[in-house]
Short mmCIF file of C-alpha atoms in Angstrom, two decimals:
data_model
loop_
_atom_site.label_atom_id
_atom_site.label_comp_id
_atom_site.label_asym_id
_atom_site.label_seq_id
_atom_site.Cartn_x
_atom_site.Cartn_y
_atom_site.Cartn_z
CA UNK S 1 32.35 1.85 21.78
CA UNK S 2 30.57 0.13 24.38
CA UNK S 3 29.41 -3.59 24.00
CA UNK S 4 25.74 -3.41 22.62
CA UNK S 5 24.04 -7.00 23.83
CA UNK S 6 22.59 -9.09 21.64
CA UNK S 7 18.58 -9.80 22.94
CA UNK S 8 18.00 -12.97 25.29
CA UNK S 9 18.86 -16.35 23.10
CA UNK S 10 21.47 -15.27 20.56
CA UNK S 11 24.94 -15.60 20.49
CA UNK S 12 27.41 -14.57 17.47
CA UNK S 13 30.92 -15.12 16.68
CA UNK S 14 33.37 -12.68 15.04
CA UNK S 15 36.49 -13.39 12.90
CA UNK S 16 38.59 -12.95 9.86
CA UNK S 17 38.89 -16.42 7.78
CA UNK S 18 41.08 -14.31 5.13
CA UNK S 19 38.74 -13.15 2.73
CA UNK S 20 40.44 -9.34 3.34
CA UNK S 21 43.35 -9.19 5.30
CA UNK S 22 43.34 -7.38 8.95
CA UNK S 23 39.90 -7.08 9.12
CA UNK S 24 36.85 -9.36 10.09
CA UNK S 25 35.37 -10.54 7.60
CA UNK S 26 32.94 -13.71 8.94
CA UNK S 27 30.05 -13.19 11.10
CA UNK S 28 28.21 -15.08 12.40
CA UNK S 29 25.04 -15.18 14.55
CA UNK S 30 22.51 -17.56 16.45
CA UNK S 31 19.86 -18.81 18.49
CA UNK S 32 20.23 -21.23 21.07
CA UNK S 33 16.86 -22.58 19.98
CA UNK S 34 14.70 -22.76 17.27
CA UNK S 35 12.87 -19.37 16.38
CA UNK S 36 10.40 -17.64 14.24
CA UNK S 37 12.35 -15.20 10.96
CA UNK S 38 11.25 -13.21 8.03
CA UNK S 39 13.32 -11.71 5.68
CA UNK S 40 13.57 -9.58 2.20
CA UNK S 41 15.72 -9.50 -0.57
CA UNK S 42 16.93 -7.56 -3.72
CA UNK S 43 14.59 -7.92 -6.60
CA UNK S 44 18.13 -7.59 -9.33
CA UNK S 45 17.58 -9.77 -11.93
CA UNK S 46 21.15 -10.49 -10.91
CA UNK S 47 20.83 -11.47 -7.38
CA UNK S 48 24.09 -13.48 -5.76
CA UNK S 49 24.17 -17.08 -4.75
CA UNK S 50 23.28 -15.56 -1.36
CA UNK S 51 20.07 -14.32 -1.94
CA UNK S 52 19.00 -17.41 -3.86
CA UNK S 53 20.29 -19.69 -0.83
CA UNK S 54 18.49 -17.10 1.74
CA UNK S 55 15.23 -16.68 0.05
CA UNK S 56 14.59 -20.57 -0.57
CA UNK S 57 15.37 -21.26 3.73
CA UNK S 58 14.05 -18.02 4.66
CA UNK S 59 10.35 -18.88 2.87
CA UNK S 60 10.00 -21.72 5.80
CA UNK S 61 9.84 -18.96 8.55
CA UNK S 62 12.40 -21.14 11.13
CA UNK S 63 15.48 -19.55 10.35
CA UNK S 64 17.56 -19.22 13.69
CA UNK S 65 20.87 -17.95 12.49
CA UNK S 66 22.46 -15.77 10.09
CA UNK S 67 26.42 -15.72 8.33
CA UNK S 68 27.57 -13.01 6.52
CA UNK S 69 30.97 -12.62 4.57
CA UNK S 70 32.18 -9.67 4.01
CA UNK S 71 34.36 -8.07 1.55
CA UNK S 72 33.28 -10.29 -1.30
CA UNK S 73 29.67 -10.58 -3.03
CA UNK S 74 29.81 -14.10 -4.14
CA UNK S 75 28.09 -12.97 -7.70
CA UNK S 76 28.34 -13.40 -10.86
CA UNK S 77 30.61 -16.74 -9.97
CA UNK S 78 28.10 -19.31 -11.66
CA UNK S 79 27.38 -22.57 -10.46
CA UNK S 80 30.57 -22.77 -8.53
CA UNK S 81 29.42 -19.69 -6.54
CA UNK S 82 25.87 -21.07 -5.37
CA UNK S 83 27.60 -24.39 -4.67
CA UNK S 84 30.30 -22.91 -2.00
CA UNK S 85 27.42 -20.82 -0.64
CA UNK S 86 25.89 -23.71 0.11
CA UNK S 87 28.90 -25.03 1.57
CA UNK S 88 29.20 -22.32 3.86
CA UNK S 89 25.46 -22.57 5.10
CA UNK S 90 26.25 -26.12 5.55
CA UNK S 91 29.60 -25.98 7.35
CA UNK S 92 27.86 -22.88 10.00
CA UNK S 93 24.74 -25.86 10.35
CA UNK S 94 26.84 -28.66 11.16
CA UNK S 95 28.91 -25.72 13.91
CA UNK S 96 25.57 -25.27 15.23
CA UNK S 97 23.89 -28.43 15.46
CA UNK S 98 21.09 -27.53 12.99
CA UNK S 99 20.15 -27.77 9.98
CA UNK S 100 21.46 -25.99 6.87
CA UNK S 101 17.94 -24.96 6.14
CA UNK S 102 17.97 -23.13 9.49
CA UNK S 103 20.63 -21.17 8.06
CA UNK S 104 20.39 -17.76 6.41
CA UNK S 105 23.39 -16.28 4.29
CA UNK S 106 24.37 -12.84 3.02
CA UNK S 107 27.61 -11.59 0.91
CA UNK S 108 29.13 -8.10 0.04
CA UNK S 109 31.58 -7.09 -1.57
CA UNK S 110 33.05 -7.14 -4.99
CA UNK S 111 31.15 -8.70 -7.67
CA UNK S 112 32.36 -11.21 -9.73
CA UNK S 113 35.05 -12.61 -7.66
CA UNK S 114 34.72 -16.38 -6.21
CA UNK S 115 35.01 -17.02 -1.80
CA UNK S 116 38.40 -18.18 -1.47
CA UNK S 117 36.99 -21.44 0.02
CA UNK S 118 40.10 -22.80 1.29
CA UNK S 119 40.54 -20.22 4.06
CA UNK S 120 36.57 -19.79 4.50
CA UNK S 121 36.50 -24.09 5.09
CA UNK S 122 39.53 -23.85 7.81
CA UNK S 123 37.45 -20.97 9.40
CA UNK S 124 34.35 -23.01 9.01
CA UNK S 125 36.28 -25.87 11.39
CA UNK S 126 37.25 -23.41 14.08
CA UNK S 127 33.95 -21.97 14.23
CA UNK S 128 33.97 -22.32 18.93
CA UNK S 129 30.64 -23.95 20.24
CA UNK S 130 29.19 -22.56 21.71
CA UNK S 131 29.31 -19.24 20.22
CA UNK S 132 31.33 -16.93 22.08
CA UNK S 133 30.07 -13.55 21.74
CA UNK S 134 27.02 -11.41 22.55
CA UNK S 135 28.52 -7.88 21.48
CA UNK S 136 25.88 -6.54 18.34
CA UNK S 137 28.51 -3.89 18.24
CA UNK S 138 30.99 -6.41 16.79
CA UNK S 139 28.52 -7.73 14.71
CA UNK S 140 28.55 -4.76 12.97
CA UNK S 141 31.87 -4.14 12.28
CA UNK S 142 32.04 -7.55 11.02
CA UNK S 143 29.96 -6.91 7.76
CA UNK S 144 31.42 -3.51 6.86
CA UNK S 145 32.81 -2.76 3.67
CA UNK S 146 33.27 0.54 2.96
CA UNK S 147 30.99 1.78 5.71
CA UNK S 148 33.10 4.31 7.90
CA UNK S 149 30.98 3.77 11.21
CA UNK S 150 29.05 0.27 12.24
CA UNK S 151 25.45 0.92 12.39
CA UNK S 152 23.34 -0.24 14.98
CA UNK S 153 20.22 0.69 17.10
CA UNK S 154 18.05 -0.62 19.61
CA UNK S 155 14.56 -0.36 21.29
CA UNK S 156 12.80 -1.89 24.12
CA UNK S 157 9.00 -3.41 24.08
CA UNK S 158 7.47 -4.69 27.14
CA UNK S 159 10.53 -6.85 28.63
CA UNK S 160 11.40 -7.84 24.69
CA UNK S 161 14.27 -6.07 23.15
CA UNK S 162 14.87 -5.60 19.20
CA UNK S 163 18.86 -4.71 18.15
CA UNK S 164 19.51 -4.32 14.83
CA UNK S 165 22.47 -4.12 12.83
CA UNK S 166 23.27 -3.17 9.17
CA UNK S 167 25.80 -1.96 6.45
CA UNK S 168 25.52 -0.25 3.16
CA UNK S 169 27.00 3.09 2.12
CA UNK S 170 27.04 2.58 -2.29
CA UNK S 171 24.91 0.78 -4.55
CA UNK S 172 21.85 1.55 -2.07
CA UNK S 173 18.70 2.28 -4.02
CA UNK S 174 16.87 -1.18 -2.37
CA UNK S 175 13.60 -2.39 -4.29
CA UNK S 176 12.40 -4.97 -1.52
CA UNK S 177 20.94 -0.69 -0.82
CA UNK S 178 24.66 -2.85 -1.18
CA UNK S 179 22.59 -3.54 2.19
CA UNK S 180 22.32 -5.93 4.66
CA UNK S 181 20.80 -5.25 7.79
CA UNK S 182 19.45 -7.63 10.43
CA UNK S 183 17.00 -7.62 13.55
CA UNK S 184 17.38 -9.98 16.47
CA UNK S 185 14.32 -9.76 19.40
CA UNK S 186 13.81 -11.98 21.71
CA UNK S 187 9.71 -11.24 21.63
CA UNK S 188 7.45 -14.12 21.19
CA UNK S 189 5.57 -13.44 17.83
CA UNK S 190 3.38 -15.50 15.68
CA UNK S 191 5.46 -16.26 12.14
CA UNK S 192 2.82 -14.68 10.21
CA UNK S 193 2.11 -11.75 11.73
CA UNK S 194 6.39 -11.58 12.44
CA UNK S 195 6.76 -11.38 8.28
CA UNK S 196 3.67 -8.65 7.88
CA UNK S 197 5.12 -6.61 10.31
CA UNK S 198 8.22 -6.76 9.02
CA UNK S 199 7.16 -6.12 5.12
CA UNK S 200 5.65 -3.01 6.69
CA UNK S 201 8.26 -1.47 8.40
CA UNK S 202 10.90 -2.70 5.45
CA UNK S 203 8.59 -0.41 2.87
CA UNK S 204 8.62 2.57 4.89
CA UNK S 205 12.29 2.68 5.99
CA UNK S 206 14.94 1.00 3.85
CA UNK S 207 12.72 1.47 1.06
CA UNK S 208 12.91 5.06 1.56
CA UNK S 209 16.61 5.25 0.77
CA UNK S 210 18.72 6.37 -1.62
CA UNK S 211 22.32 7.12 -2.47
CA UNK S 212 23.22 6.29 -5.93
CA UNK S 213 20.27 4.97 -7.41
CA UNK S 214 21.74 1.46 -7.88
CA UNK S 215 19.96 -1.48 -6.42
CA UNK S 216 22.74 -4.06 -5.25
CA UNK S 217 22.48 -7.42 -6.40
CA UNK S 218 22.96 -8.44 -2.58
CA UNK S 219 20.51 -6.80 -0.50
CA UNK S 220 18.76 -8.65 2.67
CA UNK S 221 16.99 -7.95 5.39
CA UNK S 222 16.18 -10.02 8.05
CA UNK S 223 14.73 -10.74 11.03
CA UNK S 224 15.25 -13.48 14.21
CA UNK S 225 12.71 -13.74 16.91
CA UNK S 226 13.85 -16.10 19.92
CA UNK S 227 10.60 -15.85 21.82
CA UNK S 228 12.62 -16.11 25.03
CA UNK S 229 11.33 -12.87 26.85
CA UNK S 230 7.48 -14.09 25.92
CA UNK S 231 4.26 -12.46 24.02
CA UNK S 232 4.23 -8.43 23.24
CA UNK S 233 1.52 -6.15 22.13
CA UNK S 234 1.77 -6.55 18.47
CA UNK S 235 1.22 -2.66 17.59
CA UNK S 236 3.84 -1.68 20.24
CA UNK S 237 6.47 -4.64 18.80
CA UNK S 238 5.94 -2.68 15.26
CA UNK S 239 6.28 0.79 16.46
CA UNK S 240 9.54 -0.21 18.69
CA UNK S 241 11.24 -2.30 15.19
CA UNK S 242 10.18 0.88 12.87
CA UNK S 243 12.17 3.26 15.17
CA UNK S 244 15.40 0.53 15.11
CA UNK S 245 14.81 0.73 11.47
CA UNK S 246 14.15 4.08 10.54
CA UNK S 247 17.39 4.61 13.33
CA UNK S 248 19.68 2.43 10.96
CA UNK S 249 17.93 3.78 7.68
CA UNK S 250 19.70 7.35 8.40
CA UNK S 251 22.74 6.12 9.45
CA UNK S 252 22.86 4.35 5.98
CA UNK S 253 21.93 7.19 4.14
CA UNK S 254 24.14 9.62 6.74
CA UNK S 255 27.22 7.63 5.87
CA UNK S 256 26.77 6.95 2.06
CA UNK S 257 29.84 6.84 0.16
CA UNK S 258 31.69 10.30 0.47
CA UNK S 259 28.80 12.11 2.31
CA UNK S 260 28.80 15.24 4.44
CA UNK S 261 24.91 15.93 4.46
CA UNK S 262 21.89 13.32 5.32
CA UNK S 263 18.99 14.81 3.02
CA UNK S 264 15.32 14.31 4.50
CA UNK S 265 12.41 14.63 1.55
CA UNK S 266 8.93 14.46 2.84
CA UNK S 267 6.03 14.94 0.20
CA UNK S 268 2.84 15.12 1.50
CA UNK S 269 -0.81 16.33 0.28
CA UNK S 270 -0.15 13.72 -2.58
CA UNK S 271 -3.23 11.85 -4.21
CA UNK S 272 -1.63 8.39 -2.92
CA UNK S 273 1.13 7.34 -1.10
CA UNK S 274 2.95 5.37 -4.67
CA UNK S 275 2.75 9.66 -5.78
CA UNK S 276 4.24 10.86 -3.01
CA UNK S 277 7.17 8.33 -2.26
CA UNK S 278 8.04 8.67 -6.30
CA UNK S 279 7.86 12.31 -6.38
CA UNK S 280 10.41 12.03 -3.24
CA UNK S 281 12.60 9.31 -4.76
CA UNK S 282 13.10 12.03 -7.80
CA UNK S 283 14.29 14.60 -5.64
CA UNK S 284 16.30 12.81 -3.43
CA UNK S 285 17.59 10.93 -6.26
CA UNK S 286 18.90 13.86 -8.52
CA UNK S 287 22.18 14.34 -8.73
CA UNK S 288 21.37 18.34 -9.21
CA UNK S 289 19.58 18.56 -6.02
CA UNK S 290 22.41 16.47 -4.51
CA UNK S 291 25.32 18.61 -5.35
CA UNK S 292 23.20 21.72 -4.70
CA UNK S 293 22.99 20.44 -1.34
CA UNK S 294 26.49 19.64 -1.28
CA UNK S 295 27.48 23.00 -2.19
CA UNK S 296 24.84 24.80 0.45
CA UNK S 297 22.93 26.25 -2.49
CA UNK S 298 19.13 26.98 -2.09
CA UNK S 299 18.72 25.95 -5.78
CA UNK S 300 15.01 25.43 -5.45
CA UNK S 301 14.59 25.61 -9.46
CA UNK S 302 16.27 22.01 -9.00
CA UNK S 303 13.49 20.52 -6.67
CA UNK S 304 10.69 21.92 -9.08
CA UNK S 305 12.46 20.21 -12.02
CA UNK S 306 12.40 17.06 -10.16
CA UNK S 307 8.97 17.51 -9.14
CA UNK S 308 8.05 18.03 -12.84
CA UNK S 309 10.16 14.88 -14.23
CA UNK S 310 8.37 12.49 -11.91
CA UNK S 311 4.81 13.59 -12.52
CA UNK S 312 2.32 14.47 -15.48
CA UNK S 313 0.57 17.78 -15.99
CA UNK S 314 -3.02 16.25 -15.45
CA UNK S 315 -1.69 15.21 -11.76
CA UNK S 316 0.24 18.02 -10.15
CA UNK S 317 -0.77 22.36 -10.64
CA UNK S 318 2.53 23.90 -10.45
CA UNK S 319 0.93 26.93 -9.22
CA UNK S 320 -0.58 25.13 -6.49
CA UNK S 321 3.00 23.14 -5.80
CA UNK S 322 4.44 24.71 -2.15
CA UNK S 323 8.63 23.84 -1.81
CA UNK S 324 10.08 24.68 1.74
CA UNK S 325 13.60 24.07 2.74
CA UNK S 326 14.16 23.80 6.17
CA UNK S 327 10.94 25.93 7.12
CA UNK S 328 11.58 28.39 5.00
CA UNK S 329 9.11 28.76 1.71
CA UNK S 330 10.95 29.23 -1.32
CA UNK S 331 8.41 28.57 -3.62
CA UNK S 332 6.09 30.58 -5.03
CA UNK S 333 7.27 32.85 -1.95
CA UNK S 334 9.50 35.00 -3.29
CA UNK S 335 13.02 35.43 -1.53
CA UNK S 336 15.34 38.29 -0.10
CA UNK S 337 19.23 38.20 -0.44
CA UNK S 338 18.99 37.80 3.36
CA UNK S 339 16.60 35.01 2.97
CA UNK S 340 19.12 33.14 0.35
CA UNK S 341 22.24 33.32 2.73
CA UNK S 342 20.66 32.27 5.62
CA UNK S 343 18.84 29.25 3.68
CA UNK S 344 22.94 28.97 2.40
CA UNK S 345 24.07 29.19 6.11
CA UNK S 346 21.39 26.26 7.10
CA UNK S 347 22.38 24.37 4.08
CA UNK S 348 25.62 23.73 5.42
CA UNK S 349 24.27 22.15 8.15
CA UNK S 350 24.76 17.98 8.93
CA UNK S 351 21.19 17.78 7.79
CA UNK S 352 19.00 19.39 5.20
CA UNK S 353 15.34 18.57 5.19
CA UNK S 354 13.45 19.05 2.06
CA UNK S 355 9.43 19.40 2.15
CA UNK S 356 7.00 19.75 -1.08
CA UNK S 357 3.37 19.91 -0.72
CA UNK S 358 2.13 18.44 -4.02
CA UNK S 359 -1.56 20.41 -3.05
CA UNK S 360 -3.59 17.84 -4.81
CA UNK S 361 -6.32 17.35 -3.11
CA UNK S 362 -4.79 14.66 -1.53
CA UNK S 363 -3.55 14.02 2.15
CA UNK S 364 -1.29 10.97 1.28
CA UNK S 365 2.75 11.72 2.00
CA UNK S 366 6.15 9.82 2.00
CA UNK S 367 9.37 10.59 3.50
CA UNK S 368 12.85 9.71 1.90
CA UNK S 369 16.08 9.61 3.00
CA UNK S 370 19.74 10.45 1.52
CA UNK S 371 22.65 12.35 1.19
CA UNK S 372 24.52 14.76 -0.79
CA UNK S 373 26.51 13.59 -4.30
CA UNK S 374 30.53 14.76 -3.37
CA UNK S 375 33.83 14.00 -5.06
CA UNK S 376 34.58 11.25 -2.58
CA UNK S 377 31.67 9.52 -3.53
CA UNK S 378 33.33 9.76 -7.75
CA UNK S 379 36.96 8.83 -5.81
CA UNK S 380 35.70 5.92 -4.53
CA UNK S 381 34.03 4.17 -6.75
CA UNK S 382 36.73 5.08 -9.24
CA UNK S 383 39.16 2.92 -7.24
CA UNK S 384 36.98 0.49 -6.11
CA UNK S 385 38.92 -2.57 -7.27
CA UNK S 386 41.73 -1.01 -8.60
#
């Protein structure tokens, strides 16, 4: 893969410390100056020392650089736990020249299981200065878990550029998936208008998907702003970071845990958009629907039941209800044997896209994203830590 560079003002550094053995497992980027952030986290009642860390720094808007360790979630471990997070953020500050406040951290991994701080302080005191690295791709790989590809994307806005980065395949069901993703631009953006934007684009992408229905006690989501290629048309900057995210949402959802099929749900003619985004969540979120998918069967009786579990009978007429796969109508069409195989032979396609029109009245819609439910996806999380 070809190097993907970082925007103007960041640097990052790559390495294993020996959390897992043979693969990187530290990350860790930078600004060479201060800059403007915003950032999102899980809303588990069981967030990680991470998250608790992250969210107190990230609420002064200055962040300028981000670690991640990989391989291990840091929660569950106690007061222990949030103390060697802390240790980390402190021993990346002091590497930097900044202060540990400037410092965001994220973990993933197995839960429950302390850093092995011993090897993460002796890779703490060979972190090089100044960073060596520019390479987003190998930022990428350095947070995987059980992600099978590293997930990037990019976009250009005026002479700014936004790269962003993220992994999560399991335990992604996000309510701000195990996620972390993070955007680096070097656009010059007001810190208030940097964290609305953000919010925004956070609701309608990574908010939108799905592959298990677990929220990880982990996820974050954050953004670095350098300022060093100058002002950009807000609008534009927020069209350009929705298409990096809605580009790494996909992959996410592409590459969940076992999956062969990404699964698109779009709901539209919905009385609001809180209707529409819940009746997609449902179907994307069935397990039914997902192994129907799996096993290229235009079970449409599947989407209907979904459809009817997520709404009452005062808000939706089932009569009125349209259900398409693909483009084809399935319901209240009626379908030919011809119509059924070639829905079958489309099925088994890399991408099946789902579309109800609720018929409400309403013109509201929502569009999810996830995958299908397979026996790798059972394997692996059967063997997870054994």
């Amino acid at each position: 893969m070809s190097p993907l560079p970082l925007p103007q003002g960041f640097r990052a550094y790559v390495t294993n410390v020996g959390v897992k053995d043979d693969t990187d497992d530290f990350t860790v980027v930078a600004a060479d100056a201060p800059c403007v952030s915003a950032a999102v986290f899980t809303k588990s009642s069981f967030a990680g020392p991470s998250v608790v860390v992250s969210r107190r720094h990230a609420a002064l808007g200055t962040a300028r650089a981000m670690v991640v360790v990989s391989k291990n979630a840091n929660v569950a471990t106690g007061a222990q736990g949030l103390a060697d997070a802390e240790e980390v953020v402190a021993g990346v500050a002091a590497a930097l020249g900044c202060a540990p406040t400037d410092v965001l951290i994220a973990s993933t991994g197995v839960i429950g299981r302390a850093y092995p701080m011993e090897r993460i302080r002796a890779g703490l005191a060979a972190i090089p200065a100044p960073l060596p690295g520019t390479d987003a791709n190998a930022v990428a790989r350095g947070i995987m878990t059980t992600d099978t590809v590293a997930k990037t994307a990019t976009a250009s806005v005026g002479a700014a550029r936004i790269v962003g980065v993220a992994k999560g395949v399991g335990m992604i069901e996000p309510d701000m998936a195990t996620m972390i993703t993070m955007f680096f631009t070097d656009a010059d953006l007001p810190g208030r208008e940097l964290d609305r934007v953000f919010r925004s684009v956070v609701d309608r992408t990574f908010n939108c998907v799905s592959v298990d229905t677990d929220t990880s006690t982990s996820d974050t989501a954050v953004i670095l702003a350098s300022g060093v290629a100058g002002p950009v048309d807000l609008a534009e900057f927020e069209a350009a970071l929705y298409s990096v995210a809605e580009s790494l949402t996909k992959q996410i959802a592409r590459d969940g845990e076992g999956a062969t099929t990404l699964v698109e749900v779009t709901v539209d003619g919905a009385a609001t958009g809180e209707q529409a985004k819940r009746v997609a969540k449902a179907i994307v979120n069935s397990p039914l629907v997902k192994t129907a998918v799996h096993g290229a069967d235009p079970n449409w009786g599947r989407v209907a039941m979904a459809i009817g579990k997520a709404t009452t009978a005062d808000e939706v007429d089932q009569d009125a209800v349209v259900i398409r796969f693909g483009e084809q109508e399935v319901y209240p069409a009626r379908l030919s044997d011809d119509d059924l195989a070639a829905l079958s032979e489309y099925m088994r396609g890399d991408d099946v896209r789902i579309h109800v029109s609720l018929a409400t009245g309403g013109s509201a819609g929502a569009t999810v994203w996830g995958c299908d439910l397979t026996d790798g996806y059972v394997r692996i999380n059967a063997d997870y830590t054994t």
